Amino acid sequence: MAINNTITFDPDTGIAYPVNVTINTGANFKSTFKVLKNNKNNFDFTGYTGSSQMTKSVSVGSSAFPNATFTVGFTSEAGGEFNISLGSTATGNLSEGRYVYDILVAAGGTFYTLANGNVYVYNPVSSAP
C-alpha cells in the first residue's frame, strides 16, 4: 500500500500534526498514514482503536454534528500504519466546500489526536460523453 502521509507525532506533547485532504464527491476516498515518533521509530498502535470525523465548522463550547465519519483501519499496528476512508455513497452525500476533521486514537484511558486539518470537497465538473 502506498503511504500518502508520513507524520511525526510526539506523545509527550500530544500536538496534532496538520494534514489537509481532498475528497471528490461520489468517489471512494482513502488516505493512508505512517506515524513516526520523534526518534523516527514507528508509533506502535497495538491495542489502539481509532476514530475520525469531519464537520463543516467547530466553535468553542459547542458540539459539532459530524457531516461524515471516516472508517479508520490499522494496516500495520506495529508499523504505525493506518488509513481513513469513506465510500462513494458517503462522499456523494457531501456538499462542496471546506470542512475540518481530526483523527483520534485510544488505548485504555489514553487518547491522542494524531492529525487534524481541512477537508476540501469538490463536485465533478465534467461528465462522461
mmCIF file of N, CA, C and O in Angstrom, residues 11 15 19-20 25 30 43 45-47 51 57 59 73 75 83 90 92-95 109 111 117 120:
data_model
loop_
_atom_site.group_PDB
_atom_site.id
_atom_site.type_symbol
_atom_site.label_atom_id
_atom_site.label_comp_id
_atom_site.label_asym_id
_atom_site.label_seq_id
_atom_site.Cartn_x
_atom_site.Cartn_y
_atom_site.Cartn_z
ATOM 1 N N PRO A 11 4.116 11.766 21.505
ATOM 2 C CA PRO A 11 3.073 11.502 22.502
ATOM 3 C C PRO A 11 3.236 12.318 23.781
ATOM 4 O O PRO A 11 2.265 12.524 24.501
ATOM 5 N N ILE A 15 0.582 17.091 20.447
ATOM 6 C CA ILE A 15 0.158 18.081 19.453
ATOM 7 C C ILE A 15 -0.142 17.388 18.135
ATOM 8 O O ILE A 15 0.702 16.656 17.595
ATOM 9 N N VAL A 19 -2.677 17.987 8.559
ATOM 10 C CA VAL A 19 -2.740 17.313 7.264
ATOM 11 C C VAL A 19 -4.057 17.690 6.595
ATOM 12 O O VAL A 19 -5.132 17.454 7.153
ATOM 13 N N ASN A 20 -3.987 18.284 5.412
ATOM 14 C CA ASN A 20 -5.182 18.590 4.630
ATOM 15 C C ASN A 20 -5.430 17.467 3.630
ATOM 16 O O ASN A 20 -4.480 16.886 3.105
ATOM 17 N N THR A 25 -16.659 14.270 -4.630
ATOM 18 C CA THR A 25 -17.966 13.698 -4.312
ATOM 19 C C THR A 25 -18.280 12.536 -5.256
ATOM 20 O O THR A 25 -17.926 12.558 -6.426
ATOM 21 N N LYS A 30 -9.703 7.358 0.186
ATOM 22 C CA LYS A 30 -8.826 6.704 1.160
ATOM 23 C C LYS A 30 -7.538 7.517 1.243
ATOM 24 O O LYS A 30 -6.977 7.914 0.231
ATOM 25 N N PHE A 43 5.354 4.539 15.509
ATOM 26 C CA PHE A 43 4.391 4.604 16.610
ATOM 27 C C PHE A 43 3.668 3.265 16.599
ATOM 28 O O PHE A 43 3.150 2.847 15.569
ATOM 29 N N PHE A 45 0.651 0.995 17.279
ATOM 30 C CA PHE A 45 -0.785 1.101 17.529
ATOM 31 C C PHE A 45 -1.396 -0.189 18.074
ATOM 32 O O PHE A 45 -2.619 -0.320 18.092
ATOM 33 N N THR A 46 -0.580 -1.130 18.514
ATOM 34 C CA THR A 46 -1.110 -2.382 19.046
ATOM 35 C C THR A 46 -2.017 -2.064 20.239
ATOM 36 O O THR A 46 -1.619 -1.386 21.177
ATOM 37 N N GLY A 47 -3.270 -2.550 20.177
ATOM 38 C CA GLY A 47 -4.239 -2.313 21.240
ATOM 39 C C GLY A 47 -5.013 -1.009 21.109
ATOM 40 O O GLY A 47 -5.857 -0.710 21.945
ATOM 41 N N SER A 51 -10.745 6.723 15.552
ATOM 42 C CA SER A 51 -11.970 7.353 15.083
ATOM 43 C C SER A 51 -11.607 8.649 14.367
ATOM 44 O O SER A 51 -10.570 9.258 14.653
ATOM 45 N N SER A 57 -17.991 23.038 10.551
ATOM 46 C CA SER A 57 -17.338 24.036 11.404
ATOM 47 C C SER A 57 -17.344 23.567 12.854
ATOM 48 O O SER A 57 -18.147 22.733 13.233
ATOM 49 N N SER A 59 -17.053 25.324 16.811
ATOM 50 C CA SER A 59 -16.971 26.542 17.615
ATOM 51 C C SER A 59 -16.737 26.149 19.066
ATOM 52 O O SER A 59 -17.160 25.087 19.510
ATOM 53 N N GLY A 73 -8.816 2.245 9.611
ATOM 54 C CA GLY A 73 -8.327 0.872 9.514
ATOM 55 C C GLY A 73 -6.830 0.800 9.746
ATOM 56 O O GLY A 73 -6.069 1.464 9.037
ATOM 57 N N THR A 75 -3.550 -0.875 9.195
ATOM 58 C CA THR A 75 -2.996 -1.820 8.230
ATOM 59 C C THR A 75 -1.725 -2.475 8.740
ATOM 60 O O THR A 75 -1.373 -3.555 8.295
ATOM 61 N N ASN A 83 -5.241 3.830 7.758
ATOM 62 C CA ASN A 83 -5.871 4.683 6.756
ATOM 63 C C ASN A 83 -7.218 5.166 7.255
ATOM 64 O O ASN A 83 -7.786 4.607 8.191
ATOM 65 N N ALA A 90 -21.139 7.773 0.808
ATOM 66 C CA ALA A 90 -20.912 8.810 1.823
ATOM 67 C C ALA A 90 -20.363 10.087 1.191
ATOM 68 O O ALA A 90 -20.801 11.187 1.531
ATOM 69 N N GLY A 92 -20.797 11.029 -1.842
ATOM 70 C CA GLY A 92 -21.858 11.574 -2.688
ATOM 71 C C GLY A 92 -22.863 12.416 -1.919
ATOM 72 O O GLY A 92 -23.555 13.254 -2.494
ATOM 73 N N ASN A 93 -22.938 12.210 -0.610
ATOM 74 C CA ASN A 93 -23.860 12.977 0.235
ATOM 75 C C ASN A 93 -23.254 14.279 0.747
ATOM 76 O O ASN A 93 -23.932 15.032 1.448
ATOM 77 N N LEU A 94 -21.983 14.545 0.429
ATOM 78 C CA LEU A 94 -21.324 15.761 0.906
ATOM 79 C C LEU A 94 -21.548 16.923 -0.058
ATOM 80 O O LEU A 94 -21.535 16.734 -1.271
ATOM 81 N N SER A 95 -21.724 18.092 0.503
ATOM 82 C CA SER A 95 -21.801 19.312 -0.303
ATOM 83 C C SER A 95 -20.391 19.836 -0.529
ATOM 84 O O SER A 95 -19.513 19.686 0.333
ATOM 85 N N GLY A 109 -7.074 4.192 28.934
ATOM 86 C CA GLY A 109 -7.534 5.538 29.259
ATOM 87 C C GLY A 109 -6.759 6.636 28.545
ATOM 88 O O GLY A 109 -6.965 7.814 28.815
ATOM 89 N N PHE A 111 -5.715 8.737 25.141
ATOM 90 C CA PHE A 111 -6.098 9.019 23.758
ATOM 91 C C PHE A 111 -5.263 10.171 23.230
ATOM 92 O O PHE A 111 -4.785 11.014 23.976
ATOM 93 N N GLY A 117 -6.987 18.904 10.321
ATOM 94 C CA GLY A 117 -6.783 19.818 9.204
ATOM 95 C C GLY A 117 -8.066 20.082 8.458
ATOM 96 O O GLY A 117 -9.169 19.855 8.964
ATOM 97 N N TYR A 120 -11.132 19.383 1.786
ATOM 98 C CA TYR A 120 -11.692 20.116 0.656
ATOM 99 C C TYR A 120 -12.526 19.143 -0.164
ATOM 100 O O TYR A 120 -12.012 18.132 -0.645
#
